[in-house]
CSV table of C-alpha atoms in Angstrom, one decimal:
chain,number,residue,atom,x,y,z
A,1455,UNK,CA,182.5,80.0,15.1
A,1456,UNK,CA,183.7,75.7,15.9
A,1457,UNK,CA,185.0,76.6,19.1
A,1458,UNK,CA,181.7,78.6,19.6
A,1459,UNK,CA,179.5,75.6,18.7
A,1460,UNK,CA,181.5,73.7,20.9
A,1461,UNK,CA,181.2,76.1,24.4
A,1462,UNK,CA,177.4,75.8,23.6
A,1463,UNK,CA,176.7,71.9,23.9
A,1464,UNK,CA,179.5,71.2,27.1
A,1465,UNK,CA,176.2,70.7,29.1
A,1466,UNK,CA,175.1,67.1,28.8
A,1467,UNK,CA,171.2,67.4,27.7
A,1468,UNK,CA,169.9,65.5,30.4
A,1469,UNK,CA,171.7,67.1,32.8
A,1470,UNK,CA,169.2,70.3,33.3
A,1471,UNK,CA,166.0,67.6,32.6
A,1472,UNK,CA,166.5,65.0,35.6
A,1473,UNK,CA,168.4,68.6,37.7
A,1474,UNK,CA,164.5,69.6,36.8
A,1475,UNK,CA,163.7,65.8,38.8
A,1476,UNK,CA,165.6,65.6,42.0
A,1477,UNK,CA,164.9,68.4,42.9
A,1478,UNK,CA,161.6,69.0,42.4
A,1479,UNK,CA,161.2,65.3,44.6
A,1480,UNK,CA,163.9,67.1,47.2
A,1481,UNK,CA,162.5,70.4,47.9
A,1482,UNK,CA,159.1,68.8,48.5
A,1483,UNK,CA,160.8,66.1,50.4
A,1484,UNK,CA,161.9,69.1,52.7
A,1485,UNK,CA,158.9,70.9,53.2
A,1486,UNK,CA,157.3,67.7,54.2
A,1487,UNK,CA,159.2,66.6,56.7
A,1488,UNK,CA,159.6,70.5,57.9
A,1489,UNK,CA,156.3,70.4,59.0
A,1490,UNK,CA,156.4,68.4,62.1
A,1491,UNK,CA,158.4,69.2,64.8
A,1492,UNK,CA,160.6,66.1,63.9
A,1493,UNK,CA,161.2,66.7,60.5
A,1494,UNK,CA,162.6,69.9,60.6
A,1495,UNK,CA,165.0,68.0,63.9
A,1496,UNK,CA,166.3,65.6,61.1
A,1497,UNK,CA,167.2,68.3,58.7
A,1498,UNK,CA,169.2,70.2,60.9
A,1499,UNK,CA,170.5,67.1,62.2
A,1500,UNK,CA,171.7,65.8,59.1
A,1501,UNK,CA,173.0,68.9,59.1
A,1502,UNK,CA,174.7,69.3,61.5
A,1503,UNK,CA,176.3,65.6,61.2
A,1504,UNK,CA,177.1,66.1,57.6
A,1505,UNK,CA,179.4,69.6,58.7
A,1506,UNK,CA,180.9,67.7,62.2
A,1507,UNK,CA,182.7,64.8,59.7
A,1508,UNK,CA,182.9,66.9,56.0
A,1509,UNK,CA,185.0,69.2,58.3
A,1510,UNK,CA,186.7,66.6,60.1
A,1511,UNK,CA,188.1,65.2,56.1
A,1512,UNK,CA,188.7,68.1,55.4
A,1513,UNK,CA,191.1,69.2,58.5
A,1514,UNK,CA,192.8,65.7,57.3
A,1515,UNK,CA,193.4,66.9,53.8
A,1516,UNK,CA,194.6,70.2,54.4
A,1517,UNK,CA,197.3,68.9,56.7
A,1518,UNK,CA,198.2,66.1,55.6
A,1519,UNK,CA,198.1,66.8,51.9
A,1520,UNK,CA,200.2,69.0,49.3
A,1521,UNK,CA,199.0,71.5,48.1
A,1522,UNK,CA,199.7,72.5,44.7
A,1523,UNK,CA,201.0,76.2,44.5
A,1524,UNK,CA,203.3,78.7,43.0
A,1525,UNK,CA,206.4,77.1,45.3
A,1526,UNK,CA,204.5,73.5,44.7
A,1527,UNK,CA,204.5,72.0,41.7
A,1528,UNK,CA,205.2,75.4,39.7
A,1529,UNK,CA,204.8,74.2,36.5
A,1530,UNK,CA,200.7,72.4,36.5
A,1531,UNK,CA,199.9,74.9,39.4
A,1532,UNK,CA,200.6,77.5,36.8
A,1533,UNK,CA,198.6,75.3,33.8
A,1534,UNK,CA,195.6,75.1,36.5
A,1535,UNK,CA,195.5,78.4,37.3
A,1536,UNK,CA,195.6,79.3,33.3
A,1537,UNK,CA,192.4,76.5,32.8
A,1538,UNK,CA,190.4,78.1,36.2
A,1539,UNK,CA,190.2,81.1,34.9
A,1540,UNK,CA,188.9,80.3,31.6
A,1541,UNK,CA,186.4,78.1,32.6
A,1542,UNK,CA,185.2,81.0,34.9
A,1543,UNK,CA,186.2,80.3,38.0
A,1544,UNK,CA,186.3,83.4,40.4
A,1545,UNK,CA,189.0,82.0,42.3
A,1546,UNK,CA,191.2,79.4,41.7
A,1547,UNK,CA,190.0,76.3,44.0
A,1548,UNK,CA,192.9,74.6,46.7
A,1549,UNK,CA,194.5,72.3,45.3
A,1550,UNK,CA,195.9,69.7,47.2
A,1551,UNK,CA,197.3,65.6,46.1
A,1552,UNK,CA,196.7,63.0,48.5
A,1553,UNK,CA,198.1,59.7,48.9
A,1554,UNK,CA,195.9,57.4,47.3
A,1555,UNK,CA,198.5,53.7,47.5
A,1556,UNK,CA,197.6,52.9,43.6
A,1557,UNK,CA,193.9,54.1,43.7
A,1558,UNK,CA,192.9,56.2,41.0
A,1559,UNK,CA,190.1,59.1,41.3
A,1560,UNK,CA,190.2,62.2,42.8
A,1561,UNK,CA,186.7,65.0,44.0
A,1562,UNK,CA,185.6,68.6,44.0
A,1563,UNK,CA,185.2,69.3,47.8
A,1564,UNK,CA,183.4,73.1,49.4
A,1565,UNK,CA,183.3,73.6,53.1
A,1566,UNK,CA,182.5,77.2,54.6
A,1567,UNK,CA,182.9,79.0,51.0
A,1568,UNK,CA,186.1,77.3,50.6
A,1569,UNK,CA,186.5,75.4,47.6
A,1570,UNK,CA,188.6,72.2,47.0
A,1571,UNK,CA,190.1,70.0,44.7
A,1572,UNK,CA,191.5,66.3,45.7
A,1573,UNK,CA,193.6,64.3,43.3
A,1574,UNK,CA,195.0,60.7,44.3
A,1575,UNK,CA,198.8,60.5,44.6
A,1576,UNK,CA,198.1,58.1,41.5
A,1577,UNK,CA,197.2,60.4,39.2
A,1578,UNK,CA,199.5,63.2,40.3
A,1579,UNK,CA,202.1,60.4,39.6
A,1580,UNK,CA,201.8,61.1,36.2
A,1581,UNK,CA,203.2,64.4,35.7
A,1582,UNK,CA,206.5,63.0,35.9
A,1583,UNK,CA,206.1,61.2,33.0
A,1584,UNK,CA,204.8,64.0,30.3
A,1585,UNK,CA,201.5,63.1,31.1
A,1586,UNK,CA,200.5,67.0,32.7
A,1587,UNK,CA,197.2,66.9,30.0
A,1588,UNK,CA,195.9,63.9,31.0
A,1589,UNK,CA,196.0,64.8,35.1
A,1590,UNK,CA,195.4,68.5,34.0
A,1591,UNK,CA,191.9,67.0,32.3
A,1592,UNK,CA,191.2,65.5,36.2
A,1593,UNK,CA,191.5,68.7,37.3
A,1594,UNK,CA,189.4,71.1,34.7
A,1595,UNK,CA,187.1,67.7,35.2
A,1596,UNK,CA,186.5,68.9,39.5
A,1597,UNK,CA,187.1,72.0,38.4
A,1598,UNK,CA,183.5,71.8,35.8
A,1599,UNK,CA,181.6,70.1,38.9
A,1600,UNK,CA,182.3,73.6,41.2
A,1601,UNK,CA,181.3,76.0,38.1
A,1602,UNK,CA,178.4,73.8,37.4
A,1603,UNK,CA,177.5,74.4,40.9
A,1604,UNK,CA,177.1,70.5,41.1
A,1605,UNK,CA,179.4,70.5,45.1
A,1606,UNK,CA,177.7,72.9,46.3
A,1607,UNK,CA,173.8,72.0,45.3
A,1608,UNK,CA,174.3,68.5,46.7
A,1609,UNK,CA,173.2,68.9,50.3
A,1610,UNK,CA,169.4,70.6,48.8
A,1611,UNK,CA,169.3,67.2,46.1
A,1612,UNK,CA,170.3,64.9,49.2
A,1613,UNK,CA,166.8,63.1,49.5
A,1614,UNK,CA,166.8,62.7,46.1
A,1615,UNK,CA,169.6,60.3,46.3
A,1616,UNK,CA,167.8,58.1,48.0
A,1617,UNK,CA,165.6,57.5,45.2
A,1618,UNK,CA,166.9,54.1,43.4
A,1619,UNK,CA,167.8,55.3,39.7
A,1620,UNK,CA,166.7,59.2,40.0
A,1621,UNK,CA,169.4,60.6,41.8
A,1622,UNK,CA,172.6,58.3,39.9
A,1623,UNK,CA,170.8,59.2,36.7
A,1624,UNK,CA,171.5,62.7,37.3
A,1625,UNK,CA,175.1,62.4,38.8
A,1626,UNK,CA,176.0,60.3,35.6
A,1627,UNK,CA,174.0,63.5,33.7
A,1628,UNK,CA,176.7,65.6,35.4
A,1629,UNK,CA,180.1,63.0,34.6
A,1630,UNK,CA,179.6,63.9,31.2
A,1631,UNK,CA,178.7,67.0,31.7
A,1632,UNK,CA,182.4,67.4,33.7
A,1633,UNK,CA,184.1,65.8,31.0
A,1634,UNK,CA,182.9,67.7,28.1
A,1635,UNK,CA,184.0,70.9,30.2
A,1636,UNK,CA,187.5,69.2,30.8
A,1637,UNK,CA,188.5,68.2,26.8
A,1638,UNK,CA,186.9,72.1,26.2
A,1639,UNK,CA,189.2,74.0,28.2
A,1640,UNK,CA,192.4,71.9,28.1
A,1641,UNK,CA,192.3,71.6,24.2
A,1642,UNK,CA,192.9,67.9,23.6
A,1643,UNK,CA,190.2,65.7,23.2
A,1644,UNK,CA,193.4,62.8,22.6
A,1645,UNK,CA,194.6,63.0,26.1
A,1646,UNK,CA,190.5,64.0,27.3
A,1647,UNK,CA,190.6,60.5,26.0
A,1648,UNK,CA,193.4,58.7,27.4
A,1649,UNK,CA,193.3,60.2,30.7
A,1650,UNK,CA,189.7,57.9,30.9
A,1651,UNK,CA,191.2,55.4,29.7
A,1652,UNK,CA,193.7,55.2,32.8
A,1653,UNK,CA,190.8,55.1,35.1
A,1654,UNK,CA,190.7,51.8,33.0
A,1655,UNK,CA,193.4,50.3,33.1
A,1656,UNK,CA,196.0,51.8,35.2
A,1657,UNK,CA,198.8,54.4,34.2
A,1658,UNK,CA,201.4,52.0,32.7
A,1659,UNK,CA,199.1,50.3,30.8
A,1660,UNK,CA,196.3,53.1,29.1
A,1661,UNK,CA,198.9,53.9,26.0
A,1662,UNK,CA,198.9,51.1,24.4
A,1663,UNK,CA,195.2,50.9,24.6
A,1664,UNK,CA,193.2,49.8,21.2
A,1665,UNK,CA,190.8,52.8,22.1
A,1666,UNK,CA,188.1,52.1,19.3
A,1667,UNK,CA,188.3,48.4,20.1
A,1668,UNK,CA,187.7,49.5,23.9
A,1669,UNK,CA,184.7,52.0,23.5
A,1670,UNK,CA,183.0,48.1,20.7
A,1671,UNK,CA,182.6,47.2,24.1
A,1672,UNK,CA,179.8,49.2,24.3
A,1673,UNK,CA,177.9,46.2,21.9
A,1674,UNK,CA,179.5,43.6,22.8
A,1675,UNK,CA,179.7,44.0,26.5
A,1676,UNK,CA,175.8,44.1,26.9
A,1677,UNK,CA,173.2,42.4,29.0
A,1678,UNK,CA,170.7,43.1,31.5
A,1679,UNK,CA,173.6,43.4,34.8
A,1680,UNK,CA,176.0,45.5,33.1
A,1681,UNK,CA,172.7,47.7,32.1
A,1682,UNK,CA,172.0,47.8,35.9
A,1683,UNK,CA,175.6,48.1,36.9
A,1684,UNK,CA,175.3,51.5,35.9
A,1685,UNK,CA,171.8,52.8,36.5
A,1686,UNK,CA,173.0,51.7,40.3
A,1687,UNK,CA,175.9,53.6,39.6
A,1688,UNK,CA,177.1,57.8,40.5
A,1689,UNK,CA,179.6,57.6,37.0
A,1690,UNK,CA,178.3,56.5,33.4
A,1691,UNK,CA,180.5,53.1,32.4
A,1692,UNK,CA,183.9,54.7,31.4
A,1693,UNK,CA,183.4,53.4,27.4
A,1694,UNK,CA,180.8,55.4,27.7
A,1695,UNK,CA,182.5,58.4,28.6
A,1696,UNK,CA,184.5,57.9,26.1
A,1697,UNK,CA,182.6,57.5,23.0
A,1698,UNK,CA,180.4,60.4,24.2
A,1699,UNK,CA,183.3,62.6,24.4
A,1700,UNK,CA,183.8,61.1,21.1
A,1701,UNK,CA,180.5,61.7,19.4
A,1702,UNK,CA,181.4,65.6,20.6
A,1703,UNK,CA,184.9,66.8,19.4
A,1704,UNK,CA,185.3,64.1,17.0
A,1705,UNK,CA,182.2,63.7,15.4
A,1706,UNK,CA,183.4,63.0,11.6
A,1707,UNK,CA,185.8,60.0,12.5
A,1708,UNK,CA,183.3,58.0,15.0
A,1709,UNK,CA,182.0,55.1,14.2
A,1710,UNK,CA,178.1,54.8,15.9
A,1711,UNK,CA,177.8,52.8,18.8
A,1712,UNK,CA,174.6,51.1,19.4
A,1713,UNK,CA,173.8,49.2,22.8
A,1714,UNK,CA,171.7,46.4,22.4
A,1715,UNK,CA,168.8,46.2,24.5
A,1716,UNK,CA,166.5,42.8,23.5
A,1717,UNK,CA,168.7,41.1,26.4
A,1718,UNK,CA,168.1,43.9,28.3
A,1719,UNK,CA,164.4,44.0,28.1
A,1720,UNK,CA,164.7,40.6,28.1
A,1721,UNK,CA,167.2,40.9,31.8
A,1722,UNK,CA,164.2,43.0,33.1
A,1723,UNK,CA,161.3,41.6,32.4
A,1724,UNK,CA,163.1,37.7,33.6
A,1725,UNK,CA,163.7,40.3,36.6
A,1726,UNK,CA,160.1,41.1,37.7
A,1727,UNK,CA,158.7,38.5,37.0
A,1728,UNK,CA,161.3,36.7,39.3
A,1729,UNK,CA,160.1,38.5,41.8
A,1730,UNK,CA,157.0,38.8,41.4
A,1731,UNK,CA,156.9,34.4,41.8
A,1732,UNK,CA,159.4,35.1,45.2
A,1733,UNK,CA,157.4,38.0,46.7
A,1734,UNK,CA,154.2,36.2,46.2
A,1735,UNK,CA,155.8,32.6,47.6
A,1736,UNK,CA,156.7,34.1,50.7
A,1737,UNK,CA,154.1,35.9,50.8
A,1738,UNK,CA,152.2,33.1,51.0
A,1739,UNK,CA,154.5,31.4,53.3
A,1740,UNK,CA,154.2,34.0,55.8
A,1741,UNK,CA,150.7,33.6,55.9
A,1742,UNK,CA,150.9,30.3,56.1
A,1743,UNK,CA,153.7,30.0,58.8
A,1744,UNK,CA,151.5,32.8,60.9
A,1745,UNK,CA,148.6,30.2,61.0
A,1746,UNK,CA,150.7,27.5,62.8
A,1747,UNK,CA,151.0,27.3,66.3
A,1748,UNK,CA,154.7,27.9,65.8
A,1749,UNK,CA,154.5,31.2,64.6
A,1750,UNK,CA,153.6,32.6,67.4
A,1751,UNK,CA,155.4,30.2,69.8
A,1752,UNK,CA,159.0,31.3,67.6
A,1753,UNK,CA,158.2,35.0,67.4
A,1754,UNK,CA,155.9,36.1,70.6
A,1755,UNK,CA,157.6,33.2,72.7
A,1756,UNK,CA,154.1,32.0,74.6
A,1757,UNK,CA,153.6,28.5,74.4
A,1758,UNK,CA,151.3,26.3,74.1
A,1759,UNK,CA,149.1,28.6,71.6
A,1760,UNK,CA,146.1,27.7,68.3
A,1761,UNK,CA,146.0,28.2,65.3
A,1762,UNK,CA,143.2,29.6,66.9
A,1763,UNK,CA,144.3,32.1,68.7
A,1764,UNK,CA,146.3,33.0,65.7
A,1765,UNK,CA,143.6,33.4,63.5
A,1766,UNK,CA,141.8,34.8,66.0
A,1767,UNK,CA,144.4,37.6,67.1
A,1768,UNK,CA,145.0,38.4,62.8
A,1769,UNK,CA,140.7,39.0,62.3
A,1770,UNK,CA,140.4,36.1,59.7
A,1771,UNK,CA,137.0,35.4,60.7
A,1772,UNK,CA,137.1,33.0,57.3
A,1773,UNK,CA,139.7,30.9,59.1
A,1774,UNK,CA,138.0,31.3,62.7
A,1775,UNK,CA,135.2,30.0,60.7
A,1776,UNK,CA,136.6,27.0,58.9
A,1777,UNK,CA,138.4,25.6,62.5
A,1778,UNK,CA,135.0,25.5,64.4
A,1779,UNK,CA,133.5,23.7,62.2
A,1780,UNK,CA,136.5,21.1,62.8
A,1781,UNK,CA,136.0,20.9,65.8
A,1782,UNK,CA,138.6,23.7,67.4
A,1783,UNK,CA,138.0,24.3,71.3
A,1784,UNK,CA,137.5,28.5,71.9
A,1785,UNK,CA,138.0,27.3,75.7
A,1786,UNK,CA,142.1,25.6,75.1
A,1787,UNK,CA,144.2,28.3,76.8
A,1788,UNK,CA,148.8,28.5,76.1
A,1789,UNK,CA,150.8,28.7,78.9
A,1790,UNK,CA,149.6,32.4,80.2
A,1791,UNK,CA,146.0,30.9,80.2
A,1792,UNK,CA,145.1,32.6,77.6
A,1793,UNK,CA,142.1,31.7,75.2
A,1794,UNK,CA,141.5,32.9,71.5
A,1795,UNK,CA,138.9,35.4,73.3
A,1796,UNK,CA,141.3,36.3,75.1
A,1797,UNK,CA,144.1,37.4,72.0
A,1798,UNK,CA,141.2,38.3,69.6
A,1799,UNK,CA,140.4,41.3,72.5
A,1800,UNK,CA,143.9,41.9,72.9
A,1801,UNK,CA,144.4,42.6,70.2
A,1802,UNK,CA,141.3,44.7,69.2
A,1803,UNK,CA,140.3,42.4,66.9
A,1804,UNK,CA,136.2,42.7,66.9
A,1805,UNK,CA,135.0,40.3,64.1
A,1806,UNK,CA,137.2,37.7,66.1
A,1807,UNK,CA,136.1,38.1,69.1
A,1808,UNK,CA,132.1,39.0,68.2
A,1809,UNK,CA,132.8,35.0,65.9
A,1810,UNK,CA,134.0,33.5,68.9
A,1811,UNK,CA,131.5,34.7,71.5
A,1812,UNK,CA,128.5,33.8,69.3
A,1813,UNK,CA,130.2,30.1,69.2
A,1814,UNK,CA,130.5,30.1,73.0
A,1815,UNK,CA,133.5,31.5,74.1
A,1816,UNK,CA,133.6,32.2,77.9
A,1817,UNK,CA,133.5,35.6,77.7
A,1818,UNK,CA,134.7,35.4,81.9
A,1819,UNK,CA,137.4,32.9,81.8
A,1820,UNK,CA,140.5,33.7,83.6
A,1821,UNK,CA,144.0,33.6,82.5
A,1822,UNK,CA,147.4,32.7,84.7
A,1823,UNK,CA,147.1,36.1,86.6
A,1824,UNK,CA,143.3,36.2,86.6
A,1825,UNK,CA,142.9,38.3,83.7
A,1826,UNK,CA,139.9,38.4,81.9
A,1827,UNK,CA,138.9,39.4,78.4
A,1828,UNK,CA,136.9,42.8,79.7
A,1829,UNK,CA,139.6,43.6,81.5
A,1830,UNK,CA,141.7,43.0,78.5
A,1831,UNK,CA,139.4,45.3,76.9
A,1832,UNK,CA,139.8,47.9,79.2
A,1833,UNK,CA,143.4,47.9,79.3
A,1834,UNK,CA,143.2,49.1,75.9
A,1835,UNK,CA,140.1,51.0,76.5
A,1836,UNK,CA,138.5,50.2,73.7
A,1837,UNK,CA,134.4,50.5,74.5
A,1838,UNK,CA,133.0,49.0,71.6
A,1839,UNK,CA,134.7,45.6,72.4
A,1840,UNK,CA,133.5,46.2,76.7
A,1841,UNK,CA,130.3,46.7,75.5
A,1842,UNK,CA,130.4,43.6,73.0
A,1843,UNK,CA,131.6,41.6,76.4
A,1844,UNK,CA,128.7,42.8,78.3
A,1845,UNK,CA,126.5,42.0,76.2
A,1846,UNK,CA,127.8,38.7,76.0
A,1847,UNK,CA,127.7,38.3,80.1
A,1848,UNK,CA,130.9,39.5,81.1
A,1849,UNK,CA,131.3,40.3,84.5
A,1850,UNK,CA,132.5,43.5,85.6
A,1851,UNK,CA,132.7,42.1,89.4
A,1852,UNK,CA,135.6,39.7,89.0
A,1853,UNK,CA,138.6,40.8,91.1
A,1854,UNK,CA,141.7,39.8,89.4
A,1855,UNK,CA,145.0,38.6,91.4
A,1856,UNK,CA,145.5,42.1,92.1
A,1857,UNK,CA,142.1,42.3,93.5
A,1858,UNK,CA,140.8,44.8,91.1
A,1859,UNK,CA,138.3,44.5,89.1
A,1860,UNK,CA,138.0,46.3,85.4
A,1861,UNK,CA,135.7,48.6,86.8
A,1862,UNK,CA,138.9,49.7,88.8
A,1863,UNK,CA,141.5,49.8,86.1
A,1864,UNK,CA,138.7,51.9,83.7
A,1865,UNK,CA,139.3,54.6,86.9
A,1866,UNK,CA,142.9,54.2,87.0
A,1867,UNK,CA,142.7,55.1,83.3
A,1868,UNK,CA,140.2,57.9,84.6
A,1869,UNK,CA,137.9,56.3,80.8
A,1870,UNK,CA,134.9,58.0,81.9
A,1871,UNK,CA,132.8,56.7,78.8
A,1872,UNK,CA,134.2,53.3,81.0
A,1873,UNK,CA,133.6,53.9,83.8
A,1874,UNK,CA,130.0,54.5,83.0
A,1875,UNK,CA,129.2,50.7,81.2
A,1876,UNK,CA,131.1,48.8,83.7
A,1877,UNK,CA,129.0,51.2,87.2
A,1878,UNK,CA,128.7,48.2,89.5
């Protein structure tokens, strides 16, 4: 009865909830991408590139890793076979051990219908120390990823993985589920707890760790950045994983622990306030800089620009009013011979151009290449701007350095609407 009850609690409750969100987001993302040729190409490219690099990685593991079998470490192989069958896997995944240079890790993967579990040698070496149960926990944890189809659906959920917090929340829930599966099927909560502790402190010292004191760090090691670190991680913090297992498999002897949330909320509020102030300061600085001649000279590489030119290009009519009231010259030119009117027309800023013309800007002033504002309007195929300039006396017969008029350029663009209004 107790075993049946535990079996029904193996799936971490939030896994299915988070899965619904990430699946919905990912499916909608794929649907949106599929509505365009570029989107389809992006999807296919992502799949092909992922398969290519994944295949290369798997190929290296299969050739260089040591495959566990009846002939290679048969004792742990037999236990893996038994655990796999009890978990309900149709076939035993291929198990490989690879050199890890002391790193303690393992992962499950799948390539063309072939399931694999890869153990780092730092963990597998525990079999030589009589800690096969701990190694079996790690194996069973990865088996559980395959049993729960976490590996197969990873490609489907790829778009959601780029969403801050959402994708990682689902992955952390999967880790809780796989911890429960592993502890249940190896039939040893103690070995499961030891295996997780080993990941925290290493294979030499984990037997000496006071597990209760380690779990209590959930209450003593807190704060905003501790919280943020976990929320941005694909795995829950290890004390939390051990405590979560204890609540399922040793509930009666597990002391209730609660993470203090006060400093977390204070940190969140402080971070939001800081980001708001910083963003506001950067925006104000950016807008102020853009009103200075230095912005255009530095960013756009044009010397001699004025604040009036910047305001005209930004369609900042309020600033134009202010500058004109302060006596700014509408005919002042930059290093290329452009006036503020040239800038307004080139950027398609109708309101700025109209305001400058109302205040006496000359519509026929030519730049160093003998280009007039009217020609710039034609280059942009901006009929409304061309009509405004003609209204204020722009001459369509003026020729540039190449001997072309605004009408010639309109004819070159085959823009009949502009040709009609510029007809000599």
